[in-house]
XYZ file of C-alpha atoms in Angstrom:
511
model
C -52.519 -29.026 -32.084
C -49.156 -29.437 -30.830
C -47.291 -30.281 -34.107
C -49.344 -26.714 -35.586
C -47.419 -24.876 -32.741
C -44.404 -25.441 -33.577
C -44.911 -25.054 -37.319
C -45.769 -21.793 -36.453
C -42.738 -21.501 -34.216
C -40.790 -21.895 -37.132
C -42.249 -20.017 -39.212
C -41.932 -16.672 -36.866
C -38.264 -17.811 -36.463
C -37.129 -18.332 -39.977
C -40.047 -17.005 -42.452
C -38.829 -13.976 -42.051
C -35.177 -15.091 -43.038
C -36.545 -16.427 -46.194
C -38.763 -13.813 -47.386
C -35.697 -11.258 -47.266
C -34.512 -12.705 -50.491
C -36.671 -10.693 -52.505
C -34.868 -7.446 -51.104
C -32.855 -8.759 -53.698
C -34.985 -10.505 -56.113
C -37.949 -10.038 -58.746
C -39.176 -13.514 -58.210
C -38.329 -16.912 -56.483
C -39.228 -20.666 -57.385
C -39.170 -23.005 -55.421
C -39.116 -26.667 -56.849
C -38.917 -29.845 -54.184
C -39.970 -32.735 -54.063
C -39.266 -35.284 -51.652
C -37.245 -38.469 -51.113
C -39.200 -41.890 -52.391
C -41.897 -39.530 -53.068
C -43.662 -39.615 -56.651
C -44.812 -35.900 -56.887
C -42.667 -33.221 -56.603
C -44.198 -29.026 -56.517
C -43.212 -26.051 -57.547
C -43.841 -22.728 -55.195
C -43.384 -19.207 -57.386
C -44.129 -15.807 -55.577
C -42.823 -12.109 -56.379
C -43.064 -11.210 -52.570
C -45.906 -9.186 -52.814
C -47.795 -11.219 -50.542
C -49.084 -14.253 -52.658
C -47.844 -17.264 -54.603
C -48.704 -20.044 -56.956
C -47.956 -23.629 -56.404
C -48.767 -26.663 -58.510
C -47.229 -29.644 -59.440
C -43.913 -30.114 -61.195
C -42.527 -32.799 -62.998
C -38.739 -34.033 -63.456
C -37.506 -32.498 -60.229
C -34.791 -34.198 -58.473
C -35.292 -35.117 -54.389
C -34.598 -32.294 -52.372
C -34.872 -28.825 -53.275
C -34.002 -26.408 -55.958
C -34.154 -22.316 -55.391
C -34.156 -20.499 -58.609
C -33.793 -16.620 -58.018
C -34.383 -14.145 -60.314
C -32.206 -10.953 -59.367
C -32.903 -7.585 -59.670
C -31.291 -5.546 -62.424
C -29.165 -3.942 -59.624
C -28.189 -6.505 -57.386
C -26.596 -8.447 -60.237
C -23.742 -8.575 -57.815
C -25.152 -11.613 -56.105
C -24.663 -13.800 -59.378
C -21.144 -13.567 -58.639
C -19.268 -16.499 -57.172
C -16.791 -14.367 -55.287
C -19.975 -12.285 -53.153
C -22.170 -15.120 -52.621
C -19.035 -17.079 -50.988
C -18.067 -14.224 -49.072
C -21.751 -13.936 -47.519
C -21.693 -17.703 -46.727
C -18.207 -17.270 -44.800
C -19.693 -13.800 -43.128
C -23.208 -15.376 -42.132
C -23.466 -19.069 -42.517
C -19.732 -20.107 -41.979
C -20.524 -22.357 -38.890
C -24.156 -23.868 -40.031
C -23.856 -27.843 -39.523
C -24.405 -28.809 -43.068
C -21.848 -28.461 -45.551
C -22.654 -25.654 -48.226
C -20.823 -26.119 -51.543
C -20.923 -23.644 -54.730
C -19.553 -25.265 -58.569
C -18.683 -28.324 -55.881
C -16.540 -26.759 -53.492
C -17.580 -26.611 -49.878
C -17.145 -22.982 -48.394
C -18.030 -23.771 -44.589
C -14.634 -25.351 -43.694
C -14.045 -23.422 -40.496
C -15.892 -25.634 -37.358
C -17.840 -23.541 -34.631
C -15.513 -24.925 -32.052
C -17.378 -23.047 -29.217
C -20.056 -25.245 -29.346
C -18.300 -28.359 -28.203
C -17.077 -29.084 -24.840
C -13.530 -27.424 -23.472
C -12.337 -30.505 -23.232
C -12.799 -31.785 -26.747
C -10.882 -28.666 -27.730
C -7.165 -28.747 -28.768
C -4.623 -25.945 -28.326
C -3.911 -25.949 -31.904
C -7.678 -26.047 -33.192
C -7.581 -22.546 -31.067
C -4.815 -21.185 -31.973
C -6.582 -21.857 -36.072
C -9.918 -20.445 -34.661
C -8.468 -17.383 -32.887
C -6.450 -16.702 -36.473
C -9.905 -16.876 -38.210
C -11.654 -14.523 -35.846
C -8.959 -12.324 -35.311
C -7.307 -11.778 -38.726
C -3.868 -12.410 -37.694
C -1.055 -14.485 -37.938
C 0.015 -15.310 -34.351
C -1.486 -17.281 -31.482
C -3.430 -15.794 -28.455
C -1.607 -14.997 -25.467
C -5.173 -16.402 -23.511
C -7.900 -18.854 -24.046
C -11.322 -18.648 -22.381
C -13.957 -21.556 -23.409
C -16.821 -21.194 -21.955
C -20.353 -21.918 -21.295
C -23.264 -21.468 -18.911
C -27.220 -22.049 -19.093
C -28.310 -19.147 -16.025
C -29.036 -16.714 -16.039
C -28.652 -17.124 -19.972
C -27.211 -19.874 -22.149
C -23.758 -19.172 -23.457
C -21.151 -20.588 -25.256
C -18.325 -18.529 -25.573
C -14.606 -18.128 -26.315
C -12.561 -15.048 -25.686
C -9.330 -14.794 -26.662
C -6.496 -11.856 -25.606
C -4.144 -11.127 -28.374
C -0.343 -10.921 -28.163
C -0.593 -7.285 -29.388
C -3.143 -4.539 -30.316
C -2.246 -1.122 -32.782
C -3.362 1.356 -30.673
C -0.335 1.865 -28.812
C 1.191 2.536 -32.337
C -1.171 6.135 -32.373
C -3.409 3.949 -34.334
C -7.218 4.399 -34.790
C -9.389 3.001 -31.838
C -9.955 0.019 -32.379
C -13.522 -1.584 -33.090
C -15.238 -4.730 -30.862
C -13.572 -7.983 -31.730
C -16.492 -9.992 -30.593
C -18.930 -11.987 -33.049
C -22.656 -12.837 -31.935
C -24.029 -16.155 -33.132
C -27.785 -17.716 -32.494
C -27.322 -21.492 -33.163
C -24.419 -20.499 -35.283
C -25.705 -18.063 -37.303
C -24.446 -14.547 -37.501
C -26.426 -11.965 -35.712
C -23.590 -9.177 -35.666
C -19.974 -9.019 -36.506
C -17.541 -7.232 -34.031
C -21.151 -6.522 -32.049
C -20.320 -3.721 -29.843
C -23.260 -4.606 -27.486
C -21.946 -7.530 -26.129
C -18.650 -6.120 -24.019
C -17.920 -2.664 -22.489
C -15.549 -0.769 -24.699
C -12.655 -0.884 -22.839
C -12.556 -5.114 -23.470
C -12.565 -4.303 -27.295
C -8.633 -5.881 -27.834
C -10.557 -9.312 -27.211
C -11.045 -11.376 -29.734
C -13.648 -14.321 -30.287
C -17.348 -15.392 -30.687
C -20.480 -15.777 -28.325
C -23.422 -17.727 -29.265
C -26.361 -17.858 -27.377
C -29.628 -19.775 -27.931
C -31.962 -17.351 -26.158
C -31.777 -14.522 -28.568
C -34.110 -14.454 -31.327
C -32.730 -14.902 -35.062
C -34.191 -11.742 -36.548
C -33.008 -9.535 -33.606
C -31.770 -5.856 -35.262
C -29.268 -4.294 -34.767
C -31.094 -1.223 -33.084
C -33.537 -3.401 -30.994
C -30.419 -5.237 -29.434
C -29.145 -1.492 -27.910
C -32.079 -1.449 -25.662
C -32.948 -5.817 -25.441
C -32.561 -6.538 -21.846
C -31.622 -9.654 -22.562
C -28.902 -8.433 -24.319
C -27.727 -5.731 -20.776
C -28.460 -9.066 -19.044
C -25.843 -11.030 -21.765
C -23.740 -8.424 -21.804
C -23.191 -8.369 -18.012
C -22.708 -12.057 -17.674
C -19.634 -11.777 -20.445
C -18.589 -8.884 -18.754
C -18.399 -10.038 -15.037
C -16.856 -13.308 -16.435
C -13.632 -11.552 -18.579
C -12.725 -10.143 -15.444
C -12.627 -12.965 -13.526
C -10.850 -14.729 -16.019
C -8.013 -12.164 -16.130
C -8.207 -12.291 -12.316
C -7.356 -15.561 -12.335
C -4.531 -15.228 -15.087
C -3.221 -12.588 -12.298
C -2.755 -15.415 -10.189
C -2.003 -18.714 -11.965
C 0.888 -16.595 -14.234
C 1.953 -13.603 -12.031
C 4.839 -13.291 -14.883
C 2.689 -13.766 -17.835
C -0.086 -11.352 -16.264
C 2.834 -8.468 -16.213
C 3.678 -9.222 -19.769
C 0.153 -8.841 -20.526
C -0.090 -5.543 -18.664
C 2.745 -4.214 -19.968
C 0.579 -4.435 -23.255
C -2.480 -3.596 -22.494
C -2.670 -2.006 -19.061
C -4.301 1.671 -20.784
C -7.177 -0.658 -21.700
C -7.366 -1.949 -17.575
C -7.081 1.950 -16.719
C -10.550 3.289 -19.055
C -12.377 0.161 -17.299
C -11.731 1.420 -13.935
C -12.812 5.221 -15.438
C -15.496 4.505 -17.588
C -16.804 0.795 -16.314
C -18.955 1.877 -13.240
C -20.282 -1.698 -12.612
C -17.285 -3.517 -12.835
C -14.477 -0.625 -11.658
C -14.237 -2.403 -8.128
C -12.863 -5.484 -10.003
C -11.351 -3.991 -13.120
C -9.393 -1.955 -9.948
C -8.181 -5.518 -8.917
C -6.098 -5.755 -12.489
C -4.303 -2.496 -11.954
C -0.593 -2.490 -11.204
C 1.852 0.198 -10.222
C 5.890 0.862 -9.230
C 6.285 1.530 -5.473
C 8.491 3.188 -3.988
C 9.943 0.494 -2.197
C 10.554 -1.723 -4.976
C 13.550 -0.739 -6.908
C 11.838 -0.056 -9.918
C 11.302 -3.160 -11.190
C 8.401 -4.773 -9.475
C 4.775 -3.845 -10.099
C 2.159 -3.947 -7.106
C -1.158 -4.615 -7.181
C -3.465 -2.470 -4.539
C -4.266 -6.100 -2.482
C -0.327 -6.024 -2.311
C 0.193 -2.423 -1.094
C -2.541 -2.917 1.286
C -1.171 -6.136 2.903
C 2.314 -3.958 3.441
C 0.672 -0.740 5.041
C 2.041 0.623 8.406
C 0.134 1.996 11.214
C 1.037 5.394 10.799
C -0.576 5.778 7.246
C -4.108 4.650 8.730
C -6.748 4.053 5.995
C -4.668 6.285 3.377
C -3.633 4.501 -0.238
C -0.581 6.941 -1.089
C 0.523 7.974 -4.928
C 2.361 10.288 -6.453
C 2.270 11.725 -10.162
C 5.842 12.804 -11.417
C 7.428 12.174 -14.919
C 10.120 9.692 -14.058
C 10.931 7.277 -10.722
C 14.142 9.143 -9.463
C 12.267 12.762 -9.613
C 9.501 11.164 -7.696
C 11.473 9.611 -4.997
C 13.658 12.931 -5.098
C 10.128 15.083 -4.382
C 9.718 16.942 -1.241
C 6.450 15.595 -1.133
C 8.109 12.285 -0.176
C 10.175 13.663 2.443
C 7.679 12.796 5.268
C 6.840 9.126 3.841
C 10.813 8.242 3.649
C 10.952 9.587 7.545
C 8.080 6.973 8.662
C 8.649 4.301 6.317
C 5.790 4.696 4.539
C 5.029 2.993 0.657
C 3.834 5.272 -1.967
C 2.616 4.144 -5.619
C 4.340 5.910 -8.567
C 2.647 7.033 -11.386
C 3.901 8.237 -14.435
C 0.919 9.683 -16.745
C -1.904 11.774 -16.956
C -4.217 8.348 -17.158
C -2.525 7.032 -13.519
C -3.696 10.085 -12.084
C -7.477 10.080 -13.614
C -7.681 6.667 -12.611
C -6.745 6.665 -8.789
C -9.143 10.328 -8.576
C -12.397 8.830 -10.504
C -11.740 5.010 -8.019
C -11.160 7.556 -5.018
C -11.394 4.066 -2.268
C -10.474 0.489 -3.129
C -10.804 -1.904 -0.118
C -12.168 0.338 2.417
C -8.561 2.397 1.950
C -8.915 5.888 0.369
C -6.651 6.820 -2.236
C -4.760 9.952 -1.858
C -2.191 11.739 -3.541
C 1.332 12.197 -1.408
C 0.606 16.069 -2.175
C -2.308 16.229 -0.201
C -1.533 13.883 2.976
C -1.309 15.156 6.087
C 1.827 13.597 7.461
C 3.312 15.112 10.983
C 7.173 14.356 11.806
C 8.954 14.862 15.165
C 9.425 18.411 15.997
C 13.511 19.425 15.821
C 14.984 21.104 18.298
C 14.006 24.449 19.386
C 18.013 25.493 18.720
C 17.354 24.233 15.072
C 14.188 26.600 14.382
C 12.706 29.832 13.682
C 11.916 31.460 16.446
C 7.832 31.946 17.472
C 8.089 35.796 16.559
C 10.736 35.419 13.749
C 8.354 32.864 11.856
C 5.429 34.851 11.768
C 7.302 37.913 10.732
C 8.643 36.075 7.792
C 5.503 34.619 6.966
C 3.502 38.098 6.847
C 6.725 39.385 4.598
C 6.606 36.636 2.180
C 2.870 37.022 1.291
C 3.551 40.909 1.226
C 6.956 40.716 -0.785
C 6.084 37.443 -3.316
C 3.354 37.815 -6.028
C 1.249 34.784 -5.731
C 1.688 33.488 -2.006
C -1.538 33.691 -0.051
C -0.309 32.260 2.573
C 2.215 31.120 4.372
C 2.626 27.727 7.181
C 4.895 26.359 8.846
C 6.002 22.775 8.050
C 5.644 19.912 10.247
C 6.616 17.272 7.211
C 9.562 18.768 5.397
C 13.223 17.431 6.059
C 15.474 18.274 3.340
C 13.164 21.143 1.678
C 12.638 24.199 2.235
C 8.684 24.669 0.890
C 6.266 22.978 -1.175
C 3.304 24.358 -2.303
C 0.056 22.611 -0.333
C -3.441 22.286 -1.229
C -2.902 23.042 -4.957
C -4.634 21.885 -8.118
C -3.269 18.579 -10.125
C -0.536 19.566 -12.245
C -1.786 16.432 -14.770
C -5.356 18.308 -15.122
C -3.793 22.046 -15.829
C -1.739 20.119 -18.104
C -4.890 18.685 -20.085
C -6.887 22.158 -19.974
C -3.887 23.853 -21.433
C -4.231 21.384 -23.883
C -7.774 21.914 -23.876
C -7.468 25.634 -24.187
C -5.080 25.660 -27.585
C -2.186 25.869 -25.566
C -3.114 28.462 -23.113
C -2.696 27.520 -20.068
C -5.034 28.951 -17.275
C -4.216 31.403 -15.158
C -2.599 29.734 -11.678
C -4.475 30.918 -8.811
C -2.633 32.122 -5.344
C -1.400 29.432 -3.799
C -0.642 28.346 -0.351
C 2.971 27.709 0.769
C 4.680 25.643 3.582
C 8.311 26.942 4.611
C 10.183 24.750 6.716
C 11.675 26.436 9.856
C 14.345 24.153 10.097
C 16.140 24.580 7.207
C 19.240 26.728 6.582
C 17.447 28.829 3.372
C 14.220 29.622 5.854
C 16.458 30.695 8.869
C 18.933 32.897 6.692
C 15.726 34.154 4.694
C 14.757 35.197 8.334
C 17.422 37.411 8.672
C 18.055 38.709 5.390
C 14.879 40.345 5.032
C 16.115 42.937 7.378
C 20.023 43.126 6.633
C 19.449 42.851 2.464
C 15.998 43.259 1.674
C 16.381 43.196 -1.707
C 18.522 40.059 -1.999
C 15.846 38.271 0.782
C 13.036 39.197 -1.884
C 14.661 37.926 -4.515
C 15.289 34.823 -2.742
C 11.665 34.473 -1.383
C 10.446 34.632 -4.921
C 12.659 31.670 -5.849
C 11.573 29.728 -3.248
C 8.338 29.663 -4.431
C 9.162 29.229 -7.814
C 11.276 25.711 -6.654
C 8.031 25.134 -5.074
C 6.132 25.445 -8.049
C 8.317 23.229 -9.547
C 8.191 20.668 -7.323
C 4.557 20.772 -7.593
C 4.725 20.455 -11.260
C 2.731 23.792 -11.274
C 5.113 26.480 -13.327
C 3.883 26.390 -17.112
C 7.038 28.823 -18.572
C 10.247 28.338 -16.242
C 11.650 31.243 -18.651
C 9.426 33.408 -16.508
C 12.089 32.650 -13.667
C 15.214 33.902 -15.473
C 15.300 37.302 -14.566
C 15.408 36.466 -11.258
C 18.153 33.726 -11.037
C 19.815 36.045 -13.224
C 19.765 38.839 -10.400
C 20.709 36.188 -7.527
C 23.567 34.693 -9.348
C 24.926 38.351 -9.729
C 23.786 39.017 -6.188
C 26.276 35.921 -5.239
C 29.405 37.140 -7.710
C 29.517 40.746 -6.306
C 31.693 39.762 -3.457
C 34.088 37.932 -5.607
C 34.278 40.396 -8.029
C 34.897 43.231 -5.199
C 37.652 41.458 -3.268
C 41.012 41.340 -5.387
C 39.926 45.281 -6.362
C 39.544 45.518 -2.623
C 43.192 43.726 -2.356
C 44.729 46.042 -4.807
C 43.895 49.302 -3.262
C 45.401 47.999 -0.106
């Protein structure tokens, strides 16, 4: 009874293999006959559900399969296809295959032996094989584990990858094996999308050998694979992180956009794939990267629960922001990013740690008050503040600073530059019309209090200087799409500032 089980066994698990041979065949014999054995059989079906067998005469020990092809699939007579499906398919099978004499399985499955067995240079050979390249991987993972599922796996992270290069996307570089036989090359199942620049194989023992290619999208014991593998490539680069901080930032430096879409598009794994990211501070000189532990193990009291960042195109016109005014004054660190990505990151991970993240444009940061010698007036402030929303197109409103030191406004409250930069892009190049916007003035300042007075004594010059405030502002918030829409205006104040040179030496003359 038992020995008829596991016929059958082996029948559902490889019957099916064999019977696929007449998608590309009329008819198959079969002649075998075994060793020390006198009688040897012959077994002759056309696949259409029956078959003859009888006995056969002069028929070496072992086994003989005679296919007869179909008129078009005459490709599979040639030497050249049949060795490529070996090396595709059966390249790691533990028997040596051989066509006209010459073996074609040369590669071994490596993965299937212990780490330790493993040299460096039998993976750097491997990864060359898997990868179809010519250097060695920058990182190794050999691994295996019987629960929840058994795996034997090895990942490996290139030195390089062609998307930077405007390149197509690249497909999954991960093979699935069952006992070391192909199930699916570069099987997209297996990883989340944004690990596709690893390279290597995963075999696995608990998947069936005639699983399909549509039945493993919805397997669960594929989600369940796939989020073993998953979970265990991030600890592994975790760990890199920490055993090479040097080699981790020259890995980063390469492929830190793929680190960014897992923390966007990898909702299981974002908290960790958030571990991996790395920014500039604004403390560090510009050459030292941060992870968020790091930033968090250096915040100040005064910042609270707040992560800072700040979106600007280079380091020196992010430090030179008004936005950073009020985190220079209390010694506060802010992250610096530099691209649209940075920014879509820290908005879709919103908290890491407990800590939420927040853009410098939005915090609400209070200095010391100055002087009351230094300032506006109570009255004279909210005069100008009524005048500005009444004189300059766009201004809704008008506050009073409390974190402005060297500026005199910024625009608060405002949409991300980064984002009306992608829906102009979006929109063909239109970009959308900019809503009013809110605007801080700071009373300190020497523009603000001469504004004050200006309105009244040159009304026209004070407007025309109001509307370039707000236009600096814009700037500063990234938030002008055409500066040529300013021209006119700077025109008219440069002219406004000439008039008493030009008037003087006529002045003189007359005298």
């Amino acid at each position: 009874g038992g020995g008829g089980a596991a016929s059958a066994n082996v029948i559902g698990q490889f019957g099916v293999g064999f019977y696929a041979v007449f998608m590309v065949a009329d008819e198959v014999t079969v002649y075998s006959r075994r060793h020390g054995a006198d009688v040897a059989h012959c077994w002759t079906s056309t696949g259409d559900g029956s078959y003859e067998l009888s006995e056969a005469a002069n028929v070496a020990a072992g086994t003989k399969i005679v296919i007869k092809l179909k008129e078009d699939e005459a490709k599979f007579a040639s030497k050249w296809h049949v060795e490529s499906n070996i090396r595709r398919y059966s390249n790691f099978v533990g028997f040596p295959i051989k066509i006209d004499g010459d073996r074609i399985n040369t590669v071994d499955a490596i993965w299937t032996k212990m780490k330790s067995e493993v040299t460096q240079e039998q993976h750097n050979e491997f990864y060359r094989y898997v990868s179809q390249s010519f250097d060695d991987p920058r990182f190794t993972l050999h691994f295996t584990t019987d629960a929840p599922i058994s795996i034997k796996a090895i990942f490996y992270v290139p030195q390089s990858h062609l998307e930077k290069w405007g390149m197509a996307r690249q497909d999954a570089g991960v093979n699935l094996y069952c006992r070391k036989v192909l199930i699916q090359q570069r099987c997209d199942s297996l990883l989340p999308e944004w690990m596709r620049f690893i390279k290597g194989v995963v075999d696995s023992e608990d998947l069936p050998l005639n699983i399909s290619r549509e039945s493993m999208q919805d397997s669960a014991l594929m989600q369940k694979l796939s989020h073993v593998l998953s979970k265990r490539a991030v600890k592994f680069l975790q760990e890199q992180a920490k055993r090479d901080e040097k080699a981790y930032l020259d890995f980063y430096g390469e492929f830190g956009q793929f680190i960014k879409e897992g923390v966007y598009t990898d909702f299981s794994n974002k908290a960790e794939v958030a571990k991996l990211l790395r920014f500039e501070s604004s403390t560090g000189g510009g050459k030292e990267l941060i992870s968020l532990d790091d930033y968090i193990g250096r915040m100040v009291p005064e910042q609270a629960d707040n992560i800072y960042w700040l979106l600007a195109p280079s380091r020196q016109s992010a430090l030179d922001s008004a936005y950073m005014e009020a985190f220079k004054a209390k010694g506060i660190e802010v992250l610096l990013l530099y691209s649209t990505v940075d920014e879509f990151v820290m908005s879709n991970l919103m908290n890491y740690g407990g800590k939420s993240l927040l853009s410098a444009e939005n915090a609400k940061l209070d200095l010391d008050a100055p002087s009351a010698a230094d300032v506006l007036g109570e009255a004279e402030a909210e005069g100008l503040k009524g005048w500005i929303v009444d004189k300059v197109g766009g201004v809704k409103e008008v506050r009073l600073s409390s974190r402005l030191v060297d500026s005199p406004a910024i625009v608060v409250g405002h949409e991300s530059a980064a984002m009306r930069r992608m829906m102009t892009m979006v929109e063909a190049g239109r970009a959308p019309e900019l809503p009013p916007q809110t605007l801080e003035i700071n009373p300190a300042h020497p523009i603000i209090r001469s504004l004050a007075a200006a309105r009244d004594s040159q009304p026209d010059v004070a407007q025309r200087v109001a509307q370039q405030l707000f236009s600096n502002a814009l700037i500063s918030a990234g938030l002008l799409d055409d500066p040529r829409v300013m021209l006119a205006n700077v025109n008219a104040l440069m002219e406004d500032c000439l008039k008493p040179l030009a008037a003087g030496p006529a002045a003189g003359e007359a005298q």
